[in-house]
Amino acid sequence: GIARLSVREKEIFPLLADGMSVKEIADRLCISPKTVESHKYNIFDKLKARSIADLTKLGIRKGLVKV
């Protein structure tokens, strides 16, 4: 679950779940889009998510994303 995510992944997860693009997240966190992509891949893998919608639903259930 979410506890398995790294500090950076926990930072990126709600932004992805909230619908931000990889480029927007990269700009906001001052990291490269490639780095965001790699975190995104790890998040999907660790949470067994198949889509951004999966992440969003999980984020809402865990209170990390506001509706």
PDB file of N, CA, C and O in Angstrom:
ATOM      1  N   GLY A   1       0.795  -1.189   0.000  1.00  0.00           N
ATOM      2  CA  GLY A   1       0.000   0.000   0.000  1.00  0.00           C
ATOM      3  C   GLY A   1       0.843   1.260   0.000  1.00  0.00           C
ATOM      4  O   GLY A   1       2.030   1.241  -0.336  1.00  0.00           O
ATOM      5  N   ILE A   2       0.208   2.334   0.334  1.00  0.00           N
ATOM      6  CA  ILE A   2       0.843   3.650   0.281  1.00  0.00           C
ATOM      7  C   ILE A   2       2.058   3.744   1.203  1.00  0.00           C
ATOM      8  O   ILE A   2       3.003   4.450   0.910  1.00  0.00           O
ATOM      9  N   ALA A   3       2.046   3.007   2.291  1.00  0.00           N
ATOM     10  CA  ALA A   3       3.180   3.019   3.228  1.00  0.00           C
ATOM     11  C   ALA A   3       4.480   2.577   2.553  1.00  0.00           C
ATOM     12  O   ALA A   3       5.562   2.953   2.992  1.00  0.00           O
ATOM     13  N   ARG A   4       4.380   1.802   1.481  1.00  0.00           N
ATOM     14  CA  ARG A   4       5.575   1.305   0.785  1.00  0.00           C
ATOM     15  C   ARG A   4       6.203   2.356  -0.130  1.00  0.00           C
ATOM     16  O   ARG A   4       7.301   2.152  -0.639  1.00  0.00           O
ATOM     17  N   LEU A   5       5.504   3.458  -0.364  1.00  0.00           N
ATOM     18  CA  LEU A   5       6.035   4.484  -1.255  1.00  0.00           C
ATOM     19  C   LEU A   5       7.145   5.278  -0.575  1.00  0.00           C
ATOM     20  O   LEU A   5       7.105   5.502   0.624  1.00  0.00           O
ATOM     21  N   SER A   6       8.124   5.709  -1.388  1.00  0.00           N
ATOM     22  CA  SER A   6       9.193   6.562  -0.862  1.00  0.00           C
ATOM     23  C   SER A   6       8.614   7.954  -0.572  1.00  0.00           C
ATOM     24  O   SER A   6       7.499   8.278  -0.991  1.00  0.00           O
ATOM     25  N   VAL A   7       9.390   8.765   0.110  1.00  0.00           N
ATOM     26  CA  VAL A   7       8.964  10.122   0.441  1.00  0.00           C
ATOM     27  C   VAL A   7       8.607  10.874  -0.844  1.00  0.00           C
ATOM     28  O   VAL A   7       7.565  11.518  -0.937  1.00  0.00           O
ATOM     29  N   ARG A   8       9.456  10.783  -1.863  1.00  0.00           N
ATOM     30  CA  ARG A   8       9.223  11.485  -3.134  1.00  0.00           C
ATOM     31  C   ARG A   8       7.985  10.929  -3.838  1.00  0.00           C
ATOM     32  O   ARG A   8       7.189  11.689  -4.394  1.00  0.00           O
ATOM     33  N   GLU A   9       7.822   9.609  -3.802  1.00  0.00           N
ATOM     34  CA  GLU A   9       6.647   8.993  -4.434  1.00  0.00           C
ATOM     35  C   GLU A   9       5.367   9.462  -3.747  1.00  0.00           C
ATOM     36  O   GLU A   9       4.358   9.707  -4.412  1.00  0.00           O
ATOM     37  N   LYS A  10       5.420   9.610  -2.414  1.00  0.00           N
ATOM     38  CA  LYS A  10       4.250  10.100  -1.673  1.00  0.00           C
ATOM     39  C   LYS A  10       3.942  11.550  -2.032  1.00  0.00           C
ATOM     40  O   LYS A  10       2.806  11.996  -1.914  1.00  0.00           O
ATOM     41  N   GLU A  11       4.965  12.273  -2.451  1.00  0.00           N
ATOM     42  CA  GLU A  11       4.793  13.663  -2.866  1.00  0.00           C
ATOM     43  C   GLU A  11       4.143  13.712  -4.266  1.00  0.00           C
ATOM     44  O   GLU A  11       3.292  14.560  -4.538  1.00  0.00           O
ATOM     45  N   ILE A  12       4.557  12.804  -5.125  1.00  0.00           N
ATOM     46  CA  ILE A  12       4.098  12.779  -6.519  1.00  0.00           C
ATOM     47  C   ILE A  12       2.720  12.124  -6.655  1.00  0.00           C
ATOM     48  O   ILE A  12       1.896  12.558  -7.457  1.00  0.00           O
ATOM     49  N   PHE A  13       2.460  11.109  -5.841  1.00  0.00           N
ATOM     50  CA  PHE A  13       1.201  10.363  -5.928  1.00  0.00           C
ATOM     51  C   PHE A  13      -0.050  11.248  -5.945  1.00  0.00           C
ATOM     52  O   PHE A  13      -0.860  11.163  -6.865  1.00  0.00           O
ATOM     53  N   PRO A  14      -0.232  12.158  -4.938  1.00  0.00           N
ATOM     54  CA  PRO A  14      -1.455  12.975  -4.960  1.00  0.00           C
ATOM     55  C   PRO A  14      -1.532  13.914  -6.158  1.00  0.00           C
ATOM     56  O   PRO A  14      -2.614  14.220  -6.632  1.00  0.00           O
ATOM     57  N   LEU A  15      -0.376  14.364  -6.654  1.00  0.00           N
ATOM     58  CA  LEU A  15      -0.373  15.267  -7.812  1.00  0.00           C
ATOM     59  C   LEU A  15      -0.842  14.516  -9.062  1.00  0.00           C
ATOM     60  O   LEU A  15      -1.640  15.034  -9.848  1.00  0.00           O
ATOM     61  N   LEU A  16      -0.348  13.298  -9.236  1.00  0.00           N
ATOM     62  CA  LEU A  16      -0.804  12.451 -10.355  1.00  0.00           C
ATOM     63  C   LEU A  16      -2.288  12.165 -10.202  1.00  0.00           C
ATOM     64  O   LEU A  16      -3.063  12.296 -11.148  1.00  0.00           O
ATOM     65  N   ALA A  17      -2.676  11.764  -8.998  1.00  0.00           N
ATOM     66  CA  ALA A  17      -4.070  11.391  -8.730  1.00  0.00           C
ATOM     67  C   ALA A  17      -5.000  12.579  -8.937  1.00  0.00           C
ATOM     68  O   ALA A  17      -6.166  12.405  -9.283  1.00  0.00           O
ATOM     69  N   ASP A  18      -4.467  13.777  -8.758  1.00  0.00           N
ATOM     70  CA  ASP A  18      -5.258  14.990  -8.924  1.00  0.00           C
ATOM     71  C   ASP A  18      -5.337  15.426 -10.391  1.00  0.00           C
ATOM     72  O   ASP A  18      -5.964  16.420 -10.702  1.00  0.00           O
ATOM     73  N   GLY A  19      -4.657  14.685 -11.271  1.00  0.00           N
ATOM     74  CA  GLY A  19      -4.765  14.963 -12.699  1.00  0.00           C
ATOM     75  C   GLY A  19      -3.668  15.834 -13.288  1.00  0.00           C
ATOM     76  O   GLY A  19      -3.751  16.246 -14.443  1.00  0.00           O
ATOM     77  N   MET A  20      -2.632  16.111 -12.508  1.00  0.00           N
ATOM     78  CA  MET A  20      -1.527  16.910 -13.061  1.00  0.00           C
ATOM     79  C   MET A  20      -0.726  16.083 -14.051  1.00  0.00           C
ATOM     80  O   MET A  20      -0.562  14.877 -13.874  1.00  0.00           O
ATOM     81  N   SER A  21      -0.212  16.750 -15.079  1.00  0.00           N
ATOM     82  CA  SER A  21       0.608  16.045 -16.068  1.00  0.00           C
ATOM     83  C   SER A  21       2.021  15.851 -15.517  1.00  0.00           C
ATOM     84  O   SER A  21       2.428  16.528 -14.559  1.00  0.00           O
ATOM     85  N   VAL A  22       2.750  14.941 -16.142  1.00  0.00           N
ATOM     86  CA  VAL A  22       4.142  14.678 -15.743  1.00  0.00           C
ATOM     87  C   VAL A  22       4.952  15.974 -15.822  1.00  0.00           C
ATOM     88  O   VAL A  22       5.722  16.298 -14.926  1.00  0.00           O
ATOM     89  N   LYS A  23       4.749  16.745 -16.901  1.00  0.00           N
ATOM     90  CA  LYS A  23       5.498  17.990 -17.063  1.00  0.00           C
ATOM     91  C   LYS A  23       5.143  19.003 -15.966  1.00  0.00           C
ATOM     92  O   LYS A  23       6.033  19.670 -15.431  1.00  0.00           O
ATOM     93  N   GLU A  24       3.865  19.124 -15.623  1.00  0.00           N
ATOM     94  CA  GLU A  24       3.452  20.051 -14.556  1.00  0.00           C
ATOM     95  C   GLU A  24       4.080  19.665 -13.223  1.00  0.00           C
ATOM     96  O   GLU A  24       4.547  20.523 -12.465  1.00  0.00           O
ATOM     97  N   ILE A  25       4.093  18.360 -12.941  1.00  0.00           N
ATOM     98  CA  ILE A  25       4.693  17.874 -11.693  1.00  0.00           C
ATOM     99  C   ILE A  25       6.192  18.152 -11.685  1.00  0.00           C
ATOM    100  O   ILE A  25       6.747  18.628 -10.700  1.00  0.00           O
ATOM    101  N   ALA A  26       6.848  17.887 -12.815  1.00  0.00           N
ATOM    102  CA  ALA A  26       8.291  18.130 -12.936  1.00  0.00           C
ATOM    103  C   ALA A  26       8.603  19.603 -12.679  1.00  0.00           C
ATOM    104  O   ALA A  26       9.529  19.924 -11.930  1.00  0.00           O
ATOM    105  N   ASP A  27       7.811  20.492 -13.283  1.00  0.00           N
ATOM    106  CA  ASP A  27       8.025  21.932 -13.095  1.00  0.00           C
ATOM    107  C   ASP A  27       7.811  22.330 -11.638  1.00  0.00           C
ATOM    108  O   ASP A  27       8.604  23.061 -11.059  1.00  0.00           O
ATOM    109  N   ARG A  28       6.746  21.824 -11.030  1.00  0.00           N
ATOM    110  CA  ARG A  28       6.429  22.186  -9.652  1.00  0.00           C
ATOM    111  C   ARG A  28       7.509  21.717  -8.679  1.00  0.00           C
ATOM    112  O   ARG A  28       7.861  22.427  -7.744  1.00  0.00           O
ATOM    113  N   LEU A  29       8.030  20.494  -8.892  1.00  0.00           N
ATOM    114  CA  LEU A  29       9.012  19.929  -7.954  1.00  0.00           C
ATOM    115  C   LEU A  29      10.458  20.185  -8.375  1.00  0.00           C
ATOM    116  O   LEU A  29      11.390  19.722  -7.721  1.00  0.00           O
ATOM    117  N   CYS A  30      10.624  20.897  -9.490  1.00  0.00           N
ATOM    118  CA  CYS A  30      11.966  21.209 -10.010  1.00  0.00           C
ATOM    119  C   CYS A  30      12.796  19.948 -10.249  1.00  0.00           C
ATOM    120  O   CYS A  30      13.966  19.873  -9.845  1.00  0.00           O
ATOM    121  N   ILE A  31      12.181  18.956 -10.872  1.00  0.00           N
ATOM    122  CA  ILE A  31      12.899  17.747 -11.273  1.00  0.00           C
ATOM    123  C   ILE A  31      12.565  17.484 -12.738  1.00  0.00           C
ATOM    124  O   ILE A  31      11.654  18.113 -13.292  1.00  0.00           O
ATOM    125  N   SER A  32      13.272  16.573 -13.374  1.00  0.00           N
ATOM    126  CA  SER A  32      13.032  16.337 -14.798  1.00  0.00           C
ATOM    127  C   SER A  32      11.795  15.467 -15.009  1.00  0.00           C
ATOM    128  O   SER A  32      11.464  14.633 -14.158  1.00  0.00           O
ATOM    129  N   PRO A  33      11.116  15.668 -16.154  1.00  0.00           N
ATOM    130  CA  PRO A  33       9.960  14.823 -16.469  1.00  0.00           C
ATOM    131  C   PRO A  33      10.322  13.337 -16.455  1.00  0.00           C
ATOM    132  O   PRO A  33       9.517  12.500 -16.055  1.00  0.00           O
ATOM    133  N   LYS A  34      11.567  13.023 -16.849  1.00  0.00           N
ATOM    134  CA  LYS A  34      12.022  11.623 -16.857  1.00  0.00           C
ATOM    135  C   LYS A  34      12.005  11.050 -15.437  1.00  0.00           C
ATOM    136  O   LYS A  34      11.611   9.905 -15.222  1.00  0.00           O
ATOM    137  N   THR A  35      12.415  11.847 -14.475  1.00  0.00           N
ATOM    138  CA  THR A  35      12.410  11.426 -13.066  1.00  0.00           C
ATOM    139  C   THR A  35      10.980  11.202 -12.591  1.00  0.00           C
ATOM    140  O   THR A  35      10.690  10.211 -11.912  1.00  0.00           O
ATOM    141  N   VAL A  36      10.075  12.107 -12.977  1.00  0.00           N
ATOM    142  CA  VAL A  36       8.668  11.959 -12.597  1.00  0.00           C
ATOM    143  C   VAL A  36       8.118  10.660 -13.198  1.00  0.00           C
ATOM    144  O   VAL A  36       7.433   9.902 -12.517  1.00  0.00           O
ATOM    145  N   GLU A  37       8.438  10.401 -14.475  1.00  0.00           N
ATOM    146  CA  GLU A  37       7.985   9.177 -15.144  1.00  0.00           C
ATOM    147  C   GLU A  37       8.446   7.949 -14.372  1.00  0.00           C
ATOM    148  O   GLU A  37       7.700   6.992 -14.200  1.00  0.00           O
ATOM    149  N   SER A  38       9.678   7.968 -13.927  1.00  0.00           N
ATOM    150  CA  SER A  38      10.214   6.804 -13.228  1.00  0.00           C
ATOM    151  C   SER A  38       9.539   6.612 -11.874  1.00  0.00           C
ATOM    152  O   SER A  38       9.204   5.496 -11.485  1.00  0.00           O
ATOM    153  N   HIS A  39       9.261   7.717 -11.168  1.00  0.00           N
ATOM    154  CA  HIS A  39       8.504   7.624  -9.911  1.00  0.00           C
ATOM    155  C   HIS A  39       7.085   7.119 -10.192  1.00  0.00           C
ATOM    156  O   HIS A  39       6.553   6.300  -9.453  1.00  0.00           O
ATOM    157  N   LYS A  40       6.500   7.634 -11.274  1.00  0.00           N
ATOM    158  CA  LYS A  40       5.137   7.245 -11.646  1.00  0.00           C
ATOM    159  C   LYS A  40       5.072   5.727 -11.879  1.00  0.00           C
ATOM    160  O   LYS A  40       4.172   5.049 -11.385  1.00  0.00           O
ATOM    161  N   TYR A  41       6.068   5.212 -12.590  1.00  0.00           N
ATOM    162  CA  TYR A  41       6.135   3.778 -12.858  1.00  0.00           C
ATOM    163  C   TYR A  41       6.209   2.997 -11.542  1.00  0.00           C
ATOM    164  O   TYR A  41       5.496   2.020 -11.349  1.00  0.00           O
ATOM    165  N   ASN A  42       7.056   3.447 -10.631  1.00  0.00           N
ATOM    166  CA  ASN A  42       7.212   2.780  -9.331  1.00  0.00           C
ATOM    167  C   ASN A  42       5.919   2.829  -8.517  1.00  0.00           C
ATOM    168  O   ASN A  42       5.562   1.858  -7.856  1.00  0.00           O
ATOM    169  N   ILE A  43       5.249   3.978  -8.550  1.00  0.00           N
ATOM    170  CA  ILE A  43       3.985   4.134  -7.820  1.00  0.00           C
ATOM    171  C   ILE A  43       2.955   3.148  -8.365  1.00  0.00           C
ATOM    172  O   ILE A  43       2.299   2.440  -7.609  1.00  0.00           O
ATOM    173  N   PHE A  44       2.814   3.112  -9.694  1.00  0.00           N
ATOM    174  CA  PHE A  44       1.866   2.186 -10.321  1.00  0.00           C
ATOM    175  C   PHE A  44       2.179   0.756  -9.914  1.00  0.00           C
ATOM    176  O   PHE A  44       1.282  -0.017  -9.573  1.00  0.00           O
ATOM    177  N   ASP A  45       3.470   0.426  -9.945  1.00  0.00           N
ATOM    178  CA  ASP A  45       3.917  -0.933  -9.620  1.00  0.00           C
ATOM    179  C   ASP A  45       3.607  -1.275  -8.162  1.00  0.00           C
ATOM    180  O   ASP A  45       3.003  -2.305  -7.875  1.00  0.00           O
ATOM    181  N   LYS A  46       4.005  -0.412  -7.245  1.00  0.00           N
ATOM    182  CA  LYS A  46       3.824  -0.678  -5.809  1.00  0.00           C
ATOM    183  C   LYS A  46       2.349  -0.728  -5.409  1.00  0.00           C
ATOM    184  O   LYS A  46       1.982  -1.471  -4.508  1.00  0.00           O
ATOM    185  N   LEU A  47       1.521   0.074  -6.067  1.00  0.00           N
ATOM    186  CA  LEU A  47       0.102   0.142  -5.699  1.00  0.00           C
ATOM    187  C   LEU A  47      -0.770  -0.755  -6.589  1.00  0.00           C
ATOM    188  O   LEU A  47      -1.983  -0.769  -6.449  1.00  0.00           O
ATOM    189  N   LYS A  48      -0.116  -1.472  -7.505  1.00  0.00           N
ATOM    190  CA  LYS A  48      -0.838  -2.355  -8.433  1.00  0.00           C
ATOM    191  C   LYS A  48      -1.934  -1.590  -9.187  1.00  0.00           C
ATOM    192  O   LYS A  48      -3.020  -2.115  -9.416  1.00  0.00           O
ATOM    193  N   ALA A  49      -1.634  -0.348  -9.537  1.00  0.00           N
ATOM    194  CA  ALA A  49      -2.602   0.485 -10.262  1.00  0.00           C
ATOM    195  C   ALA A  49      -2.445   0.257 -11.762  1.00  0.00           C
ATOM    196  O   ALA A  49      -1.340   0.011 -12.247  1.00  0.00           O
ATOM    197  N   ARG A  50      -3.563   0.338 -12.475  1.00  0.00           N
ATOM    198  CA  ARG A  50      -3.518   0.152 -13.923  1.00  0.00           C
ATOM    199  C   ARG A  50      -3.752   1.465 -14.662  1.00  0.00           C
ATOM    200  O   ARG A  50      -3.535   1.538 -15.865  1.00  0.00           O
ATOM    201  N   SER A  51      -4.202   2.488 -13.948  1.00  0.00           N
ATOM    202  CA  SER A  51      -4.504   3.761 -14.601  1.00  0.00           C
ATOM    203  C   SER A  51      -4.444   4.893 -13.583  1.00  0.00           C
ATOM    204  O   SER A  51      -4.415   4.655 -12.377  1.00  0.00           O
ATOM    205  N   ILE A  52      -4.471   6.103 -14.107  1.00  0.00           N
ATOM    206  CA  ILE A  52      -4.526   7.279 -13.235  1.00  0.00           C
ATOM    207  C   ILE A  52      -5.833   7.241 -12.431  1.00  0.00           C
ATOM    208  O   ILE A  52      -5.866   7.623 -11.271  1.00  0.00           O
ATOM    209  N   ALA A  53      -6.901   6.742 -13.057  1.00  0.00           N
ATOM    210  CA  ALA A  53      -8.192   6.636 -12.348  1.00  0.00           C
ATOM    211  C   ALA A  53      -8.046   5.757 -11.106  1.00  0.00           C
ATOM    212  O   ALA A  53      -8.607   6.068 -10.049  1.00  0.00           O
ATOM    213  N   ASP A  54      -7.301   4.659 -11.221  1.00  0.00           N
ATOM    214  CA  ASP A  54      -7.039   3.791 -10.055  1.00  0.00           C
ATOM    215  C   ASP A  54      -6.347   4.596  -8.952  1.00  0.00           C
ATOM    216  O   ASP A  54      -6.695   4.491  -7.778  1.00  0.00           O
ATOM    217  N   LEU A  55      -5.343   5.380  -9.345  1.00  0.00           N
ATOM    218  CA  LEU A  55      -4.604   6.192  -8.373  1.00  0.00           C
ATOM    219  C   LEU A  55      -5.543   7.205  -7.721  1.00  0.00           C
ATOM    220  O   LEU A  55      -5.488   7.420  -6.508  1.00  0.00           O
ATOM    221  N   THR A  56      -6.389   7.828  -8.529  1.00  0.00           N
ATOM    222  CA  THR A  56      -7.315   8.838  -8.023  1.00  0.00           C
ATOM    223  C   THR A  56      -8.265   8.232  -6.999  1.00  0.00           C
ATOM    224  O   THR A  56      -8.454   8.781  -5.912  1.00  0.00           O
ATOM    225  N   LYS A  57      -8.843   7.072  -7.340  1.00  0.00           N
ATOM    226  CA  LYS A  57      -9.769   6.407  -6.405  1.00  0.00           C
ATOM    227  C   LYS A  57      -9.062   6.069  -5.096  1.00  0.00           C
ATOM    228  O   LYS A  57      -9.596   6.299  -4.014  1.00  0.00           O
ATOM    229  N   LEU A  58      -7.853   5.551  -5.200  1.00  0.00           N
ATOM    230  CA  LEU A  58      -7.068   5.201  -4.012  1.00  0.00           C
ATOM    231  C   LEU A  58      -6.768   6.463  -3.197  1.00  0.00           C
ATOM    232  O   LEU A  58      -6.897   6.474  -1.976  1.00  0.00           O
ATOM    233  N   GLY A  59      -6.373   7.524  -3.896  1.00  0.00           N
ATOM    234  CA  GLY A  59      -6.054   8.787  -3.238  1.00  0.00           C
ATOM    235  C   GLY A  59      -7.236   9.361  -2.488  1.00  0.00           C
ATOM    236  O   GLY A  59      -7.101   9.864  -1.373  1.00  0.00           O
ATOM    237  N   ILE A  60      -8.438   9.256  -3.089  1.00  0.00           N
ATOM    238  CA  ILE A  60      -9.659   9.750  -2.434  1.00  0.00           C
ATOM    239  C   ILE A  60      -9.954   8.915  -1.197  1.00  0.00           C
ATOM    240  O   ILE A  60     -10.223   9.453  -0.124  1.00  0.00           O
ATOM    241  N   ARG A  61      -9.862   7.588  -1.342  1.00  0.00           N
ATOM    242  CA  ARG A  61     -10.144   6.689  -0.201  1.00  0.00           C
ATOM    243  C   ARG A  61      -9.187   6.951   0.960  1.00  0.00           C
ATOM    244  O   ARG A  61      -9.574   6.853   2.122  1.00  0.00           O
ATOM    245  N   LYS A  62      -7.935   7.272   0.637  1.00  0.00           N
ATOM    246  CA  LYS A  62      -6.927   7.496   1.691  1.00  0.00           C
ATOM    247  C   LYS A  62      -6.909   8.951   2.150  1.00  0.00           C
ATOM    248  O   LYS A  62      -6.083   9.331   2.980  1.00  0.00           O
ATOM    249  N   GLY A  63      -7.765   9.784   1.575  1.00  0.00           N
ATOM    250  CA  GLY A  63      -7.819  11.184   1.981  1.00  0.00           C
ATOM    251  C   GLY A  63      -6.672  12.036   1.478  1.00  0.00           C
ATOM    252  O   GLY A  63      -6.412  13.114   1.995  1.00  0.00           O
ATOM    253  N   LEU A  64      -5.975  11.567   0.451  1.00  0.00           N
ATOM    254  CA  LEU A  64      -4.829  12.332  -0.102  1.00  0.00           C
ATOM    255  C   LEU A  64      -5.262  13.248  -1.231  1.00  0.00           C
ATOM    256  O   LEU A  64      -4.521  14.125  -1.635  1.00  0.00           O
ATOM    257  N   VAL A  65      -6.462  12.989  -1.768  1.00  0.00           N
ATOM    258  CA  VAL A  65      -6.969  13.800  -2.876  1.00  0.00           C
ATOM    259  C   VAL A  65      -8.345  14.303  -2.487  1.00  0.00           C
ATOM    260  O   VAL A  65      -9.175  13.529  -2.019  1.00  0.00           O
ATOM    261  N   LYS A  66      -8.547  15.594  -2.663  1.00  0.00           N
ATOM    262  CA  LYS A  66      -9.861  16.181  -2.345  1.00  0.00           C
ATOM    263  C   LYS A  66     -10.736  16.156  -3.593  1.00  0.00           C
ATOM    264  O   LYS A  66     -10.262  16.435  -4.677  1.00  0.00           O
ATOM    265  N   VAL A  67     -12.017  15.836  -3.389  1.00  0.00           N
ATOM    266  CA  VAL A  67     -12.946  15.756  -4.520  1.00  0.00           C
ATOM    267  C   VAL A  67     -13.552  17.124  -4.783  1.00  0.00           C
ATOM    268  O   VAL A  67     -13.856  17.844  -3.877  1.00  0.00           O
TER     269      VAL A  67
END
